[in-house]
């Protein structure tokens, strides 16, 4: 099973003016993670390298695939329960597994 993607602890936040006064620092951070830029104290822009952007897109696509697969598995499970295709109780589960094994 896929392990959940961990969210970054906190992303760096700089004022838009920092692009001029601390350009190297902002760019260095943007080379490894998403940097948030504020303008007049409000969230305004996001800056990152193309590598970080590609990595974040891949993560988002992976999460979307996982979410879709999970939704489909839940729906299959609900359909199985509605159709009576389930086993309950430990003894019945063991017997069902034993029967399935014998069929092979």
PDB file of C-alpha atoms in Angstrom:
ATOM      1  CA  UNK A   1       0.000   0.000   0.000  1.00  0.00           C
ATOM      2  CA  UNK A   2       1.195   3.493  -0.776  1.00  0.00           C
ATOM      3  CA  UNK A   3       2.225   5.625   2.161  1.00  0.00           C
ATOM      4  CA  UNK A   4       0.527   8.996   2.408  1.00  0.00           C
ATOM      5  CA  UNK A   5       2.472  11.948   1.126  1.00  0.00           C
ATOM      6  CA  UNK A   6       3.711  14.101   3.981  1.00  0.00           C
ATOM      7  CA  UNK A   7       2.950  17.787   3.729  1.00  0.00           C
ATOM      8  CA  UNK A   8       5.861  20.155   4.149  1.00  0.00           C
ATOM      9  CA  UNK A   9       6.337  21.439   7.666  1.00  0.00           C
ATOM     10  CA  UNK A  10       5.905  25.092   6.721  1.00  0.00           C
ATOM     11  CA  UNK A  11       6.750  26.731   3.477  1.00  0.00           C
ATOM     12  CA  UNK A  12       8.954  29.828   3.441  1.00  0.00           C
ATOM     13  CA  UNK A  13       7.184  33.162   3.140  1.00  0.00           C
ATOM     14  CA  UNK A  14       8.863  36.296   1.853  1.00  0.00           C
ATOM     15  CA  UNK A  15       7.588  39.730   1.021  1.00  0.00           C
ATOM     16  CA  UNK A  16       7.626  40.637  -2.658  1.00  0.00           C
ATOM     17  CA  UNK A  17      10.300  43.226  -1.821  1.00  0.00           C
ATOM     18  CA  UNK A  18      12.609  40.371  -0.758  1.00  0.00           C
ATOM     19  CA  UNK A  19      13.015  39.496  -4.432  1.00  0.00           C
ATOM     20  CA  UNK A  20      15.127  42.626  -4.670  1.00  0.00           C
ATOM     21  CA  UNK A  21      16.787  42.800  -1.260  1.00  0.00           C
ATOM     22  CA  UNK A  22      17.327  39.051  -0.641  1.00  0.00           C
ATOM     23  CA  UNK A  23      17.214  37.691  -4.173  1.00  0.00           C
ATOM     24  CA  UNK A  24      19.873  34.958  -3.700  1.00  0.00           C
ATOM     25  CA  UNK A  25      18.208  33.639  -0.527  1.00  0.00           C
ATOM     26  CA  UNK A  26      14.756  33.554  -2.136  1.00  0.00           C
ATOM     27  CA  UNK A  27      16.068  31.852  -5.273  1.00  0.00           C
ATOM     28  CA  UNK A  28      18.038  29.288  -3.260  1.00  0.00           C
ATOM     29  CA  UNK A  29      14.923  28.365  -1.314  1.00  0.00           C
ATOM     30  CA  UNK A  30      12.853  28.249  -4.516  1.00  0.00           C
ATOM     31  CA  UNK A  31      15.343  25.732  -5.940  1.00  0.00           C
ATOM     32  CA  UNK A  32      14.363  23.204  -3.274  1.00  0.00           C
ATOM     33  CA  UNK A  33      10.802  24.076  -2.267  1.00  0.00           C
ATOM     34  CA  UNK A  34       7.799  26.257  -2.935  1.00  0.00           C
ATOM     35  CA  UNK A  35       8.234  29.830  -1.728  1.00  0.00           C
ATOM     36  CA  UNK A  36       5.249  32.047  -0.971  1.00  0.00           C
ATOM     37  CA  UNK A  37       5.507  35.757  -1.741  1.00  0.00           C
ATOM     38  CA  UNK A  38       3.325  38.354  -0.106  1.00  0.00           C
ATOM     39  CA  UNK A  39       2.401  41.790  -1.352  1.00  0.00           C
ATOM     40  CA  UNK A  40       1.126  44.388   1.117  1.00  0.00           C
ATOM     41  CA  UNK A  41       0.913  41.630   3.717  1.00  0.00           C
ATOM     42  CA  UNK A  42      -1.387  39.435   1.608  1.00  0.00           C
ATOM     43  CA  UNK A  43      -0.611  36.173  -0.137  1.00  0.00           C
ATOM     44  CA  UNK A  44       0.148  37.074  -3.734  1.00  0.00           C
ATOM     45  CA  UNK A  45       2.513  34.717  -5.568  1.00  0.00           C
ATOM     46  CA  UNK A  46       4.221  31.349  -5.441  1.00  0.00           C
ATOM     47  CA  UNK A  47       7.760  30.844  -6.702  1.00  0.00           C
ATOM     48  CA  UNK A  48       9.639  27.621  -7.325  1.00  0.00           C
ATOM     49  CA  UNK A  49      12.111  26.078  -9.733  1.00  0.00           C
ATOM     50  CA  UNK A  50      10.900  23.998 -12.656  1.00  0.00           C
ATOM     51  CA  UNK A  51      12.240  20.887 -10.906  1.00  0.00           C
ATOM     52  CA  UNK A  52      10.189  21.631  -7.788  1.00  0.00           C
ATOM     53  CA  UNK A  53       7.152  22.400  -9.957  1.00  0.00           C
ATOM     54  CA  UNK A  54       7.497  19.061 -11.802  1.00  0.00           C
ATOM     55  CA  UNK A  55       7.928  17.213  -8.490  1.00  0.00           C
ATOM     56  CA  UNK A  56       4.831  18.861  -7.012  1.00  0.00           C
ATOM     57  CA  UNK A  57       2.792  18.080 -10.158  1.00  0.00           C
ATOM     58  CA  UNK A  58       3.880  14.433  -9.961  1.00  0.00           C
ATOM     59  CA  UNK A  59       2.903  14.303  -6.274  1.00  0.00           C
ATOM     60  CA  UNK A  60      -0.497  15.805  -7.036  1.00  0.00           C
ATOM     61  CA  UNK A  61      -1.076  13.295  -9.846  1.00  0.00           C
ATOM     62  CA  UNK A  62      -0.034  10.435  -7.539  1.00  0.00           C
ATOM     63  CA  UNK A  63      -2.426  11.631  -4.841  1.00  0.00           C
ATOM     64  CA  UNK A  64      -5.255  11.961  -7.367  1.00  0.00           C
ATOM     65  CA  UNK A  65      -4.627   8.417  -8.668  1.00  0.00           C
ATOM     66  CA  UNK A  66      -4.562   7.039  -5.141  1.00  0.00           C
ATOM     67  CA  UNK A  67      -7.776   8.864  -4.212  1.00  0.00           C
ATOM     68  CA  UNK A  68      -9.515   7.519  -7.328  1.00  0.00           C
ATOM     69  CA  UNK A  69      -8.340   3.956  -6.656  1.00  0.00           C
ATOM     70  CA  UNK A  70      -9.523   4.237  -3.057  1.00  0.00           C
ATOM     71  CA  UNK A  71     -12.952   5.523  -4.132  1.00  0.00           C
ATOM     72  CA  UNK A  72     -13.263   2.652  -6.613  1.00  0.00           C
ATOM     73  CA  UNK A  73     -12.267   0.068  -3.976  1.00  0.00           C
ATOM     74  CA  UNK A  74     -14.834   1.456  -1.544  1.00  0.00           C
ATOM     75  CA  UNK A  75     -17.542   1.347  -4.220  1.00  0.00           C
ATOM     76  CA  UNK A  76     -16.633  -2.280  -5.080  1.00  0.00           C
ATOM     77  CA  UNK A  77     -16.828  -3.145  -1.396  1.00  0.00           C
ATOM     78  CA  UNK A  78     -20.236  -1.506  -1.049  1.00  0.00           C
ATOM     79  CA  UNK A  79     -21.480  -3.349  -4.150  1.00  0.00           C
ATOM     80  CA  UNK A  80     -20.200  -6.652  -2.747  1.00  0.00           C
ATOM     81  CA  UNK A  81     -21.982  -6.057   0.557  1.00  0.00           C
ATOM     82  CA  UNK A  82     -25.206  -5.075  -1.216  1.00  0.00           C
ATOM     83  CA  UNK A  83     -25.002  -8.260  -3.322  1.00  0.00           C
ATOM     84  CA  UNK A  84     -24.279 -10.425  -0.274  1.00  0.00           C
ATOM     85  CA  UNK A  85     -20.707 -11.221  -1.326  1.00  0.00           C
ATOM     86  CA  UNK A  86     -19.096 -11.069   2.084  1.00  0.00           C
ATOM     87  CA  UNK A  87     -18.138 -13.326   4.971  1.00  0.00           C
ATOM     88  CA  UNK A  88     -18.404 -12.464   8.655  1.00  0.00           C
ATOM     89  CA  UNK A  89     -17.021 -14.214  11.702  1.00  0.00           C
ATOM     90  CA  UNK A  90     -13.521 -15.594  12.106  1.00  0.00           C
ATOM     91  CA  UNK A  91     -14.523 -19.237  11.631  1.00  0.00           C
ATOM     92  CA  UNK A  92     -16.405 -18.423   8.428  1.00  0.00           C
ATOM     93  CA  UNK A  93     -13.469 -16.389   7.130  1.00  0.00           C
ATOM     94  CA  UNK A  94     -11.065 -19.271   7.802  1.00  0.00           C
ATOM     95  CA  UNK A  95     -13.405 -21.719   6.090  1.00  0.00           C
ATOM     96  CA  UNK A  96     -13.823 -19.403   3.108  1.00  0.00           C
ATOM     97  CA  UNK A  97     -10.054 -19.006   2.741  1.00  0.00           C
ATOM     98  CA  UNK A  98      -9.580 -22.764   3.092  1.00  0.00           C
ATOM     99  CA  UNK A  99     -12.216 -23.391   0.385  1.00  0.00           C
ATOM    100  CA  UNK A 100     -10.600 -20.832  -1.921  1.00  0.00           C
ATOM    101  CA  UNK A 101      -7.199 -22.450  -1.391  1.00  0.00           C
ATOM    102  CA  UNK A 102      -8.586 -25.920  -2.166  1.00  0.00           C
ATOM    103  CA  UNK A 103     -10.075 -24.643  -5.434  1.00  0.00           C
ATOM    104  CA  UNK A 104      -6.581 -23.784  -6.726  1.00  0.00           C
TER     105      UNK A 104
END
